[in-house]
Amino acid sequence: MAKRTPKPFEEWSTSDLDGFRAEMVVKSHHLQKSIQTLEQKMEAYTMNRRLLDAARASLKTLEQCALESLDLAREHAPDNDVLITYTKQQLERYRHARASLPTVSTRQPEKPELLAMGAELETLRYKLKQTRQRAEEVHEVLQGRR
Amino acid sequence: MRYENVHTARLFRSVRLRHGLSLRAMAKRLGTSSSTLNRIEDAHTAPKPIVVERLLALEETQDLEALFIQAYL
């Protein structure tokens, strides 16, 4: 079936144009809100990953330092049980903390989902642009009549 | 308490204590409420990105890793 070509706005009645313009304004508002929500979700996801990555890197550094300290203690103070035990405890503490970090946040989407959100964001932005453009076209026709 | 927030909670508490600030005073500096900051420090909630950015601004750094090291020490 052939696609029907919509009537140009110039052929619409003023009340139809008014109604359509109001509809486009409301639609734009909803699209803007959706875009804002999605942007905030993506920002939160990115920050969460940044925090987890920084925590992991810092614990790895501390673990390495503790390991070196333990080697030094064993080499230079093999009879100092207090020092060796303390250093071992520190090492275990950092290892345990690092192991407890989630590889990815359990509440946040995986990277492919971030990409999907990005694609959805682009679609919403495109729709918003189209909607605003139509509202503007209708506004111009209405202004010409008044 | 949410498990994935534990490390961030520690980071926030560590920075606040290092500055010698009360929950209320710190919350004011971070542009949030003291109850929200309390929930962040108790690992009940994750901070909004803007709050993390303000924490970094307070510390005059972008090096989150260094801040975490101080928090774990």
Coordinates of C-alpha atoms in Angstrom, one line a residue:
Chain A
M1 CA 0.0 0.0 0.0
A2 CA 1.3 3.4 -1.0
K3 CA 2.2 5.7 1.9
R4 CA -0.1 8.7 2.2
T5 CA 1.6 12.0 1.9
P6 CA 0.5 14.2 4.8
K7 CA -1.3 17.4 3.9
P8 CA 1.0 20.5 4.0
F9 CA 0.4 22.6 7.1
E10 CA -0.9 25.5 5.0
E11 CA -4.0 23.4 4.2
W12 CA -4.7 22.7 7.9
S13 CA -7.4 24.5 9.8
T14 CA -6.1 27.0 12.5
S15 CA -7.6 24.9 15.3
D16 CA -5.9 21.7 14.0
L17 CA -2.6 23.6 13.8
D18 CA -3.0 24.9 17.4
G19 CA -3.8 21.4 18.6
F20 CA -0.9 19.9 16.8
R21 CA 1.5 22.5 18.0
A22 CA 0.4 22.0 21.6
E23 CA 0.9 18.2 21.1
M24 CA 4.5 18.9 19.8
V25 CA 5.3 21.1 22.7
V26 CA 4.2 18.4 25.2
K27 CA 6.1 15.8 23.3
S28 CA 9.2 17.9 23.3
H29 CA 8.9 18.3 27.1
H30 CA 8.6 14.6 27.6
L31 CA 11.6 13.9 25.3
Q32 CA 13.7 16.5 27.1
K33 CA 12.9 14.8 30.4
S34 CA 13.7 11.4 29.0
I35 CA 17.0 12.7 27.7
Q36 CA 17.9 14.3 31.0
T37 CA 17.1 11.0 32.9
L38 CA 19.2 9.0 30.5
E39 CA 22.1 11.4 30.7
Q40 CA 22.1 11.2 34.5
K41 CA 22.0 7.4 34.4
M42 CA 25.0 7.4 32.1
E43 CA 26.9 9.9 34.2
A44 CA 26.2 7.8 37.4
Y45 CA 27.4 4.6 35.6
T46 CA 30.6 6.3 34.4
M47 CA 31.3 7.7 37.9
N48 CA 30.6 4.4 39.5
R49 CA 33.1 2.7 37.2
R50 CA 35.7 5.4 37.9
L51 CA 35.3 4.9 41.7
L52 CA 35.6 1.2 41.4
D53 CA 38.6 1.4 39.1
A54 CA 40.4 3.9 41.5
A55 CA 39.6 1.7 44.5
R56 CA 41.0 -1.4 42.8
A57 CA 44.2 0.4 41.6
S58 CA 44.9 1.9 45.1
L59 CA 44.4 -1.5 46.8
K60 CA 46.8 -3.1 44.3
T61 CA 49.4 -0.4 45.1
L62 CA 49.0 -0.9 48.8
E63 CA 49.1 -4.7 48.4
Q64 CA 52.4 -4.4 46.5
C65 CA 53.8 -2.1 49.2
A66 CA 52.8 -4.5 52.0
L67 CA 54.3 -7.4 50.1
E68 CA 57.6 -5.5 49.7
S69 CA 57.5 -4.6 53.5
L70 CA 57.0 -8.3 54.3
D71 CA 60.0 -9.3 52.2
L72 CA 62.1 -6.6 53.9
A73 CA 61.0 -7.6 57.4
R74 CA 61.7 -11.3 56.7
E75 CA 65.1 -10.4 55.3
H76 CA 66.2 -7.9 57.9
A77 CA 64.2 -8.8 61.0
P78 CA 63.4 -12.5 60.8
D79 CA 63.0 -12.8 64.5
N80 CA 60.6 -9.8 64.8
D81 CA 57.3 -11.7 65.0
V82 CA 55.3 -8.6 65.8
L83 CA 56.5 -6.8 62.7
I84 CA 56.1 -9.8 60.4
T85 CA 52.6 -10.6 61.8
Y86 CA 51.5 -7.0 61.4
T87 CA 52.8 -6.8 57.8
K88 CA 51.1 -10.1 57.0
Q89 CA 47.8 -8.8 58.4
Q90 CA 48.1 -5.6 56.4
L91 CA 48.8 -7.6 53.2
E92 CA 45.7 -9.8 53.9
R93 CA 43.6 -6.8 54.6
Y94 CA 44.4 -5.2 51.2
R95 CA 44.0 -8.5 49.4
H96 CA 40.6 -9.1 51.0
A97 CA 39.4 -5.6 50.3
R98 CA 40.5 -5.9 46.6
A99 CA 38.8 -9.3 46.3
S100 CA 35.6 -7.9 47.7
L101 CA 35.4 -5.3 45.0
P102 CA 32.8 -6.1 42.4
T103 CA 34.3 -6.6 39.0
V104 CA 31.5 -4.5 37.7
S105 CA 28.9 -2.9 39.9
T106 CA 26.0 -5.2 40.6
R107 CA 23.5 -2.5 40.3
Q108 CA 24.8 -0.9 37.1
P109 CA 24.5 -2.1 33.6
E110 CA 27.4 -3.7 31.7
K111 CA 29.3 -1.8 29.1
P112 CA 27.1 -3.0 26.2
E113 CA 24.2 -1.6 28.0
L114 CA 26.0 1.7 28.3
L115 CA 26.4 1.6 24.5
A116 CA 22.8 0.9 24.1
M117 CA 22.0 3.8 26.4
G118 CA 24.2 6.0 24.2
A119 CA 22.3 4.9 21.1
E120 CA 19.0 5.5 22.8
L121 CA 20.2 8.9 23.7
E122 CA 21.0 9.7 20.1
T123 CA 17.6 8.6 19.0
L124 CA 15.8 10.7 21.6
R125 CA 17.9 13.7 20.7
Y126 CA 17.0 13.2 17.0
K127 CA 13.3 12.9 17.9
L128 CA 13.5 16.0 19.9
K129 CA 15.1 17.9 17.1
Q130 CA 12.4 16.7 14.7
T131 CA 9.6 17.5 17.1
R132 CA 10.9 21.0 17.8
Q133 CA 11.3 21.6 14.0
R134 CA 7.6 20.6 13.4
A135 CA 6.4 22.8 16.2
E136 CA 8.4 25.7 14.7
E137 CA 6.9 25.1 11.2
V138 CA 3.4 25.1 12.6
H139 CA 4.2 28.3 14.6
E140 CA 5.3 30.0 11.5
V141 CA 2.2 29.1 9.5
L142 CA 0.0 30.3 12.4
Q143 CA 1.9 33.5 12.7
G144 CA 1.4 34.1 9.0
R145 CA -2.4 33.8 9.5
R146 CA -2.6 36.1 12.5
Chain B
M1 CA 24.3 -1.1 53.5
R2 CA 25.0 -1.9 49.9
Y3 CA 28.1 -3.9 49.2
E4 CA 29.3 -2.0 46.1
N5 CA 29.2 1.3 48.0
V6 CA 31.5 0.3 50.9
H7 CA 34.7 1.6 49.3
T8 CA 33.2 4.9 48.3
A9 CA 31.7 5.2 51.8
R10 CA 35.2 4.8 53.3
L11 CA 36.6 7.4 50.9
F12 CA 34.0 10.0 51.9
R13 CA 34.4 9.4 55.7
S14 CA 38.2 9.5 55.4
V15 CA 38.2 12.9 53.6
R16 CA 35.8 14.4 56.0
L17 CA 37.7 13.3 59.1
R18 CA 41.0 14.4 57.6
H19 CA 39.5 17.9 57.2
G20 CA 38.1 17.7 60.8
L21 CA 34.6 18.4 59.6
S22 CA 31.2 17.4 61.1
L23 CA 28.7 15.6 58.8
R24 CA 26.8 18.9 58.6
A25 CA 29.7 21.0 57.7
M26 CA 31.0 18.5 55.1
A27 CA 27.5 18.1 53.6
K28 CA 27.4 21.9 53.2
R29 CA 30.7 21.9 51.3
L30 CA 29.6 19.1 49.1
G31 CA 26.2 20.8 48.4
T32 CA 24.2 17.9 49.8
S33 CA 22.2 17.3 53.0
S34 CA 23.8 15.8 56.1
S35 CA 21.3 12.9 55.9
T36 CA 22.4 12.1 52.4
L37 CA 26.1 12.3 53.4
N38 CA 25.3 10.0 56.3
R39 CA 23.7 7.5 54.0
I40 CA 26.8 7.7 51.7
E41 CA 29.2 7.2 54.6
D42 CA 27.1 4.2 55.8
A43 CA 27.2 2.8 52.3
H44 CA 23.5 2.9 51.9
T45 CA 23.6 5.0 48.8
A46 CA 26.1 5.9 46.1
P47 CA 26.9 9.6 45.8
K48 CA 25.7 11.5 42.7
P49 CA 28.5 12.3 40.3
I50 CA 28.4 16.0 41.1
V51 CA 29.0 15.2 44.8
V52 CA 32.1 13.2 43.9
E53 CA 33.3 16.1 41.7
R54 CA 32.9 18.4 44.7
L55 CA 34.8 16.1 46.9
L56 CA 37.7 16.1 44.4
A57 CA 37.5 19.9 44.2
L58 CA 37.6 20.1 48.0
E59 CA 40.8 18.1 47.9
E60 CA 42.1 20.1 44.9
T61 CA 42.8 16.9 42.9
Q62 CA 41.5 14.7 40.2
D63 CA 43.5 11.7 41.5
L64 CA 40.9 9.4 43.0
E65 CA 43.4 6.6 43.4
A66 CA 45.6 8.7 45.7
L67 CA 42.5 9.6 47.8
F68 CA 41.6 5.9 48.1
I69 CA 45.1 5.1 49.2
Q70 CA 44.8 7.6 52.0
A71 CA 41.5 6.2 52.9
Y72 CA 42.8 2.7 53.2
L73 CA 45.9 3.5 55.2

